[in-house]
Amino acid sequence: MKKIIFSIVLILAAIIGCKTKSDSSDSKKLDIVFESKSNSTVTGTATFAEKKGKVTFVANLSGLKPGVHAIHIHEKSDCTTSDGSSAGGHWNPTFKNHGKWGVGQYHRGDIGNFTADEKGNGTITLTTDEWCIGCEDNTKNILGKGLIVHKDTDDFTSQPSGNAGARVACSAIIK
């Protein structure tokens, strides 16, 4: 009888342990820091949080000129060059035209525009099921990519990058 109870306890512990592991793996978070590029003073942070198949992205930036700026995910997690060009072009694993997020064709990296206030501070938030953090789907996995803030506005039409100007900040999307 003791063996049966002990076995039941072990089985329940294993089930509860597996359930806990499953729940924690459903939630992932990644915090990254921007480096200034192209002789700018732009700094900031970004967070990617994945829960239940959706990633919420939040970037907080300072040191920008007041006005509208573009932000994109780029192909490489390489911010070594002074102008950020080492991050490559926009991340476009589905081979679409550049455009506005959620409207017609767009790159998975085409996050869009945000506004910096009169003090040069700006924030942008996006939630999507088109990204994941470290999954096996290369058309969704953002790890190993770069995050670039541009000097100007994305016009959403110029190919392949939206004519958004110089790269003023860069961060690698890595653990």
mmCIF file of N, CA, C and O in Angstrom, residues 40-44 61-66 69 116 119-122 168:
data_model
loop_
_atom_site.group_PDB
_atom_site.id
_atom_site.type_symbol
_atom_site.label_atom_id
_atom_site.label_comp_id
_atom_site.label_asym_id
_atom_site.label_seq_id
_atom_site.Cartn_x
_atom_site.Cartn_y
_atom_site.Cartn_z
ATOM 1 N N SER A 40 25.332 60.469 -33.241
ATOM 2 C CA SER A 40 24.143 60.940 -32.533
ATOM 3 C C SER A 40 24.348 60.809 -31.018
ATOM 4 O O SER A 40 25.353 60.265 -30.571
ATOM 5 N N THR A 41 23.378 61.278 -30.273
ATOM 6 C CA THR A 41 23.381 61.115 -28.817
ATOM 7 C C THR A 41 22.206 60.241 -28.372
ATOM 8 O O THR A 41 21.817 60.263 -27.211
ATOM 9 N N VAL A 42 21.651 59.481 -29.298
ATOM 10 C CA VAL A 42 20.474 58.661 -29.016
ATOM 11 C C VAL A 42 20.855 57.461 -28.154
ATOM 12 O O VAL A 42 21.807 56.736 -28.454
ATOM 13 N N THR A 43 20.109 57.285 -27.085
ATOM 14 C CA THR A 43 20.275 56.122 -26.207
ATOM 15 C C THR A 43 18.881 55.601 -25.866
ATOM 16 O O THR A 43 17.873 56.268 -26.130
ATOM 17 N N GLY A 44 18.841 54.437 -25.250
ATOM 18 C CA GLY A 44 17.554 53.911 -24.825
ATOM 19 C C GLY A 44 17.582 52.425 -24.584
ATOM 20 O O GLY A 44 18.642 51.784 -24.632
ATOM 21 N N LEU A 61 13.319 55.742 -25.918
ATOM 22 C CA LEU A 61 14.527 56.373 -26.439
ATOM 23 C C LEU A 61 14.629 57.824 -26.004
ATOM 24 O O LEU A 61 13.617 58.478 -25.745
ATOM 25 N N SER A 62 15.868 58.320 -25.941
ATOM 26 C CA SER A 62 16.117 59.726 -25.635
ATOM 27 C C SER A 62 17.277 60.201 -26.504
ATOM 28 O O SER A 62 17.980 59.402 -27.108
ATOM 29 N N GLY A 63 17.443 61.520 -26.560
ATOM 30 C CA GLY A 63 18.516 62.099 -27.358
ATOM 31 C C GLY A 63 18.171 62.267 -28.826
ATOM 32 O O GLY A 63 19.046 62.574 -29.640
ATOM 33 N N LEU A 64 16.915 62.078 -29.172
ATOM 34 C CA LEU A 64 16.464 62.236 -30.558
ATOM 35 C C LEU A 64 16.150 63.693 -30.850
ATOM 36 O O LEU A 64 15.853 64.467 -29.943
ATOM 37 N N LYS A 65 16.179 64.063 -32.136
ATOM 38 C CA LYS A 65 15.651 65.375 -32.496
ATOM 39 C C LYS A 65 14.127 65.259 -32.401
ATOM 40 O O LYS A 65 13.557 64.205 -32.708
ATOM 41 N N PRO A 66 13.437 66.306 -31.928
ATOM 42 C CA PRO A 66 11.976 66.244 -31.861
ATOM 43 C C PRO A 66 11.384 65.936 -33.237
ATOM 44 O O PRO A 66 11.871 66.428 -34.250
ATOM 45 N N HIS A 69 10.377 59.483 -36.134
ATOM 46 C CA HIS A 69 11.529 58.630 -36.460
ATOM 47 C C HIS A 69 11.045 57.212 -36.764
ATOM 48 O O HIS A 69 10.047 56.765 -36.214
ATOM 49 N N ALA A 116 9.203 61.628 -31.239
ATOM 50 C CA ALA A 116 9.992 62.128 -30.117
ATOM 51 C C ALA A 116 9.435 63.489 -29.726
ATOM 52 O O ALA A 116 9.175 64.332 -30.593
ATOM 53 N N LYS A 119 11.599 67.285 -25.930
ATOM 54 C CA LYS A 119 12.836 66.983 -25.180
ATOM 55 C C LYS A 119 13.656 65.872 -25.842
ATOM 56 O O LYS A 119 14.709 65.495 -25.335
ATOM 57 N N GLY A 120 13.157 65.309 -26.949
ATOM 58 C CA GLY A 120 13.869 64.250 -27.664
ATOM 59 C C GLY A 120 13.608 62.855 -27.147
ATOM 60 O O GLY A 120 14.349 61.922 -27.445
ATOM 61 N N ASN A 121 12.519 62.697 -26.376
ATOM 62 C CA ASN A 121 12.160 61.384 -25.831
ATOM 63 C C ASN A 121 11.013 60.777 -26.618
ATOM 64 O O ASN A 121 10.053 61.474 -26.953
ATOM 65 N N GLY A 122 11.120 59.478 -26.893
ATOM 66 C CA GLY A 122 10.072 58.801 -27.636
ATOM 67 C C GLY A 122 9.876 57.375 -27.170
ATOM 68 O O GLY A 122 10.807 56.747 -26.653
ATOM 69 N N VAL A 168 20.630 56.100 -36.239
ATOM 70 C CA VAL A 168 21.117 56.878 -35.101
ATOM 71 C C VAL A 168 21.271 56.069 -33.828
ATOM 72 O O VAL A 168 21.858 56.544 -32.844
#
